[in-house]
Steps between C-alpha positions, in 0.01 A plus 500: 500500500893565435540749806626315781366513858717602794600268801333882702210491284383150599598550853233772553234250428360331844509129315845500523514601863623165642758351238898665490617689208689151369128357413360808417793551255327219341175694453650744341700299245188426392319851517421736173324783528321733286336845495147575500321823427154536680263301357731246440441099537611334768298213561171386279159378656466137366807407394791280716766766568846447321656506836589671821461869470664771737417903475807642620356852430195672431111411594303249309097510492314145549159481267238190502403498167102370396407537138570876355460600835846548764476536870817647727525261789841551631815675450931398537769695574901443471659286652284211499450169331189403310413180270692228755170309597359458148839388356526229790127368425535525120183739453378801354519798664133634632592844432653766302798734559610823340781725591382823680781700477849394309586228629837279506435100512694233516347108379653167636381267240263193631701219484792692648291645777391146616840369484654777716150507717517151605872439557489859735235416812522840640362635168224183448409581886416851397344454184248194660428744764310748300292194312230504786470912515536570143192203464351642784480871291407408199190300655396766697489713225335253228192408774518885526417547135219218538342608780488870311369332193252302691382787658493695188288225326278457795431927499438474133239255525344621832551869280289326209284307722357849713511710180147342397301528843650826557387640141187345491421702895625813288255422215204406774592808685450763225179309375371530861570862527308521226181320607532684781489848320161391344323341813614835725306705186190278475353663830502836293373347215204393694434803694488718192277304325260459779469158611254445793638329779244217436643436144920507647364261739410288211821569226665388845308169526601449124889563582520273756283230290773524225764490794339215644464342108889522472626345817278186419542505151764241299692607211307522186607335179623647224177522327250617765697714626539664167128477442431682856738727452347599121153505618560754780730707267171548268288603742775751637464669172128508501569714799778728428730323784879671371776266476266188499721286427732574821192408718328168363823286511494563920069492498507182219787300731221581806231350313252778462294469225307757306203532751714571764613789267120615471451530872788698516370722265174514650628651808796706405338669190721715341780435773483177310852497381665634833310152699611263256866662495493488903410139498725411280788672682413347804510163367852558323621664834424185671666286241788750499527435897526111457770573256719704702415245788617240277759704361651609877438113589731378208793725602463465884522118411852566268629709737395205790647287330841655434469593900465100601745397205781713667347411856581836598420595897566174570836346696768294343389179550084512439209217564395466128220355283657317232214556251455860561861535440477336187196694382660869583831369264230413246313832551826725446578257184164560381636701213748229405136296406289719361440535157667110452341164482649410814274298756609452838350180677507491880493186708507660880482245803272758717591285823868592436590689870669817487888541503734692687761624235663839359165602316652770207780286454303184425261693227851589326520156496121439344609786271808350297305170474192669345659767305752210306160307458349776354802557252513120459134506324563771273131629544299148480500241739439365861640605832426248761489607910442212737571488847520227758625392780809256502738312797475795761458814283332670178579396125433746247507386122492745211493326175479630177408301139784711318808293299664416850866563577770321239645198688864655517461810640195359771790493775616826477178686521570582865806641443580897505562660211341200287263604258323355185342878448638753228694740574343784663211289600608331868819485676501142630425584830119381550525172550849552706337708713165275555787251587678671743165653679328101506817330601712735682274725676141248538722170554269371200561340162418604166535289193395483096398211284459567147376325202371628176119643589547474883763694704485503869654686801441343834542727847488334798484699828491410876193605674680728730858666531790470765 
């Protein structure tokens, strides 16, 4: 830092732009400088810079940095001024710096940049007046990051979540294809053979009997149904029937029993095998179909539910249903609760009237709160919903049974950037955001007590918007 800076040098930079060269001879009396190859250090994420900082040459790349894992969000380029804000507030920087390309800088040290800062106005004036848009960026860019992340969460799950329908419709569908194969065959079966029309009419009878027999019939236990399912199987092989055992688990869940069998027999003769096969397949078919039903149902609901969660086709400001808002955020967290011991206990006042408010904004809202409850319980617990209606509008609690919120950190939770969350997981923006979107944008309240076992976070909405 030997090399001195020139009285030219600092005169480039736009800081300077309202002092004379008498104070800004003052600057420079101060002023080293160094060179940096690129790659070079200017400024380090998380640490309170050494001072003010000036690239007098060369372009300098801006990285967020998050675990092992770096992000380019912005770049510099001589002459400019970087590190003023952070050295006035006495914080760490939120970012990372490198030099691009050589680059010559020169460092005012901190305690010599706030002397000179505050005994020049012109140069205070100038450095205060890129506090709200340099805040205003960085912001921006960190709800940017959370709303990707959300959004990346939220397709994982829904991605999980529609992955089990939509491979159990792919199973169903190949199974019915092939029940179909063997039902479209049976006519053949029963031509060649020579089965009177009398004695079809009759294996006909006994298909829809067994048809009939499943629609009405319960599960079986265990234990009968195993017994069923055995007894048919030996009488399949008193017969010759191929591949018995594919076609008494459908005819055993029916509840056809061995006589049914016999008059089967009786009237197919030796097209005995193909009748029993085509009954079979028709009853899996049929099961098959309520499966993809079920299976088309379950994604058509996901898909639903992501639809009313993001209120799309809808205006800005939306006539909502506070509960069905709440259940969608639940639905599209639905992978956040499987697979842990996490109950979730609603308490809805039905009579609550509908709201007028900024519907996909508002489920952010029932988002953050349920997603930090959901981290809060670590997989066991109790997530509490209740709803009412309070002095003019709607109150919505979400309490959780987790360890609660330390004491000294339970009035910052609102703030941005505040997080009790590793690194890597959260940005501290949830709850900042829930803020701003209650307060600023619904004219509501929202508000947390916390005690060991019971943390809650109250909303409180008007019933309509101005």
């Amino acid at each position: 830092m030997s090399e001195p800076v020139t009285l030219a040098e600092l005169r480039g930079v736009d800081l300077f732009d309202d002092i004379d060269d008498d104070q800004l001879a003052e600057w420079v009396a101060v002023a080293g400088v160094e060179s940096l190859e690129p790659g070079g250090l200017i400024f380090e994420q998380g640490v309170e810079p050494p001072g003010l900082k000036l690239l007098l040459e060369g372009e300098a790349i801006v990285v967020l940095v998050e675990g092992e894992r770096t992000e380019p969000v912005g770049r510099q380029f001589a002459p400019t001024w970087i590190g003023a804000i952070a050295v006035l507030t006495g914080g760490p920087l939120g970012v990372r710096m490198k030099a691009e390309t050589p680059c010559r800088v020169a460092l005012v040290e901190a305690d010599d940049f706030r002397r000179l800062v505050f005994s020049q106005p012109p140069v205070h004036r100038r450095v205060m007046e890129q506090v709200a848009p340099v805040m205003s960026r960085i912001t921006e860019m960190e709800q940017n990051r959370e709303r990707l992340a959300s959004l990346g969460t939220m397709a994982a799950g829904l991605a999980h979540e529609l992955n089990n329908p939509a491979a159990a419709a792919r199973r169903a569908a190949a199974q019915m294809e092939e029940a179909l194969d063997v039902i479209a065959s049976t006519v053949g079966r029963f031509v060649d053979s020579g089965i009177e029309r009398e004695d079809a009419h009759g294996l006909v009878l006994l298909q829809r009997e067994a048809l009939a027999g499943a629609e009405k019939r319960t599960a079986l236990d265990t234990l009968d149904a195993a017994d069923a399912e055995e007894e048919l199987l030996a009488r399949f092989e008193e017969l010759g029937v191929p591949e018995a055992w594919r076609i008494a688990e459908p005819l055993s869940a029916a509840g056809v029993d061995r006589a049914w069998v016999d008059r089967v027999a009786a009237l197919a003769g030796s097209a005995t095998d193909a009748a029993v096969a085509w009954v079979a397949a028709t009853l899996t078919a049929r099961g098959l179909a309520g499966e993809l039903q079920e299976s088309t149902k379950r994604m058509s609901d996901l898909v639903g539910a992501v639809k009313s969660y993001a209120y799309m086709d809808r205006g800005d400001l939306v006539e909502v249903d506070l509960h069905e808002g709440l259940e969608t955020t639940l639905a599209v967290l639905g992978h956040r609760l499987k697979h842990t011991e996490i109950e979730v206990v609603r308490r809805y006042d039905k009579d609550l009237p509908k709201l007028t408010v900024r519907g996909s904004e508002l489920n952010q809202v029932w988002t953050n709160l349920l997603d930090n409850a959901i981290d809060a319980l670590d997989g066991r617990g109790t997530i509490t919903i209740a709803t009412s209606r309070e002095a003019g509008g709607a109150r919505v609690d979400v309490t959780d049974d987790g360890p609660g919120i330390p004491p000294e950190i339970r009035d910052r939770v609102f703030d941005s950037f505040f997080t009790t969350k590793d690194v890597g997981h959260g940005i501290g923006l949830g709850l900042a955001t829930a803020h701003r979107i209650v307060v600023d944008r619904h004219n509501g309240t929202i508000t947390v007590d916390s005690d060991p076992g019971a943390t809650s976070f109250h909303v409180w909405l008007p019933l309509t918007q101005t």
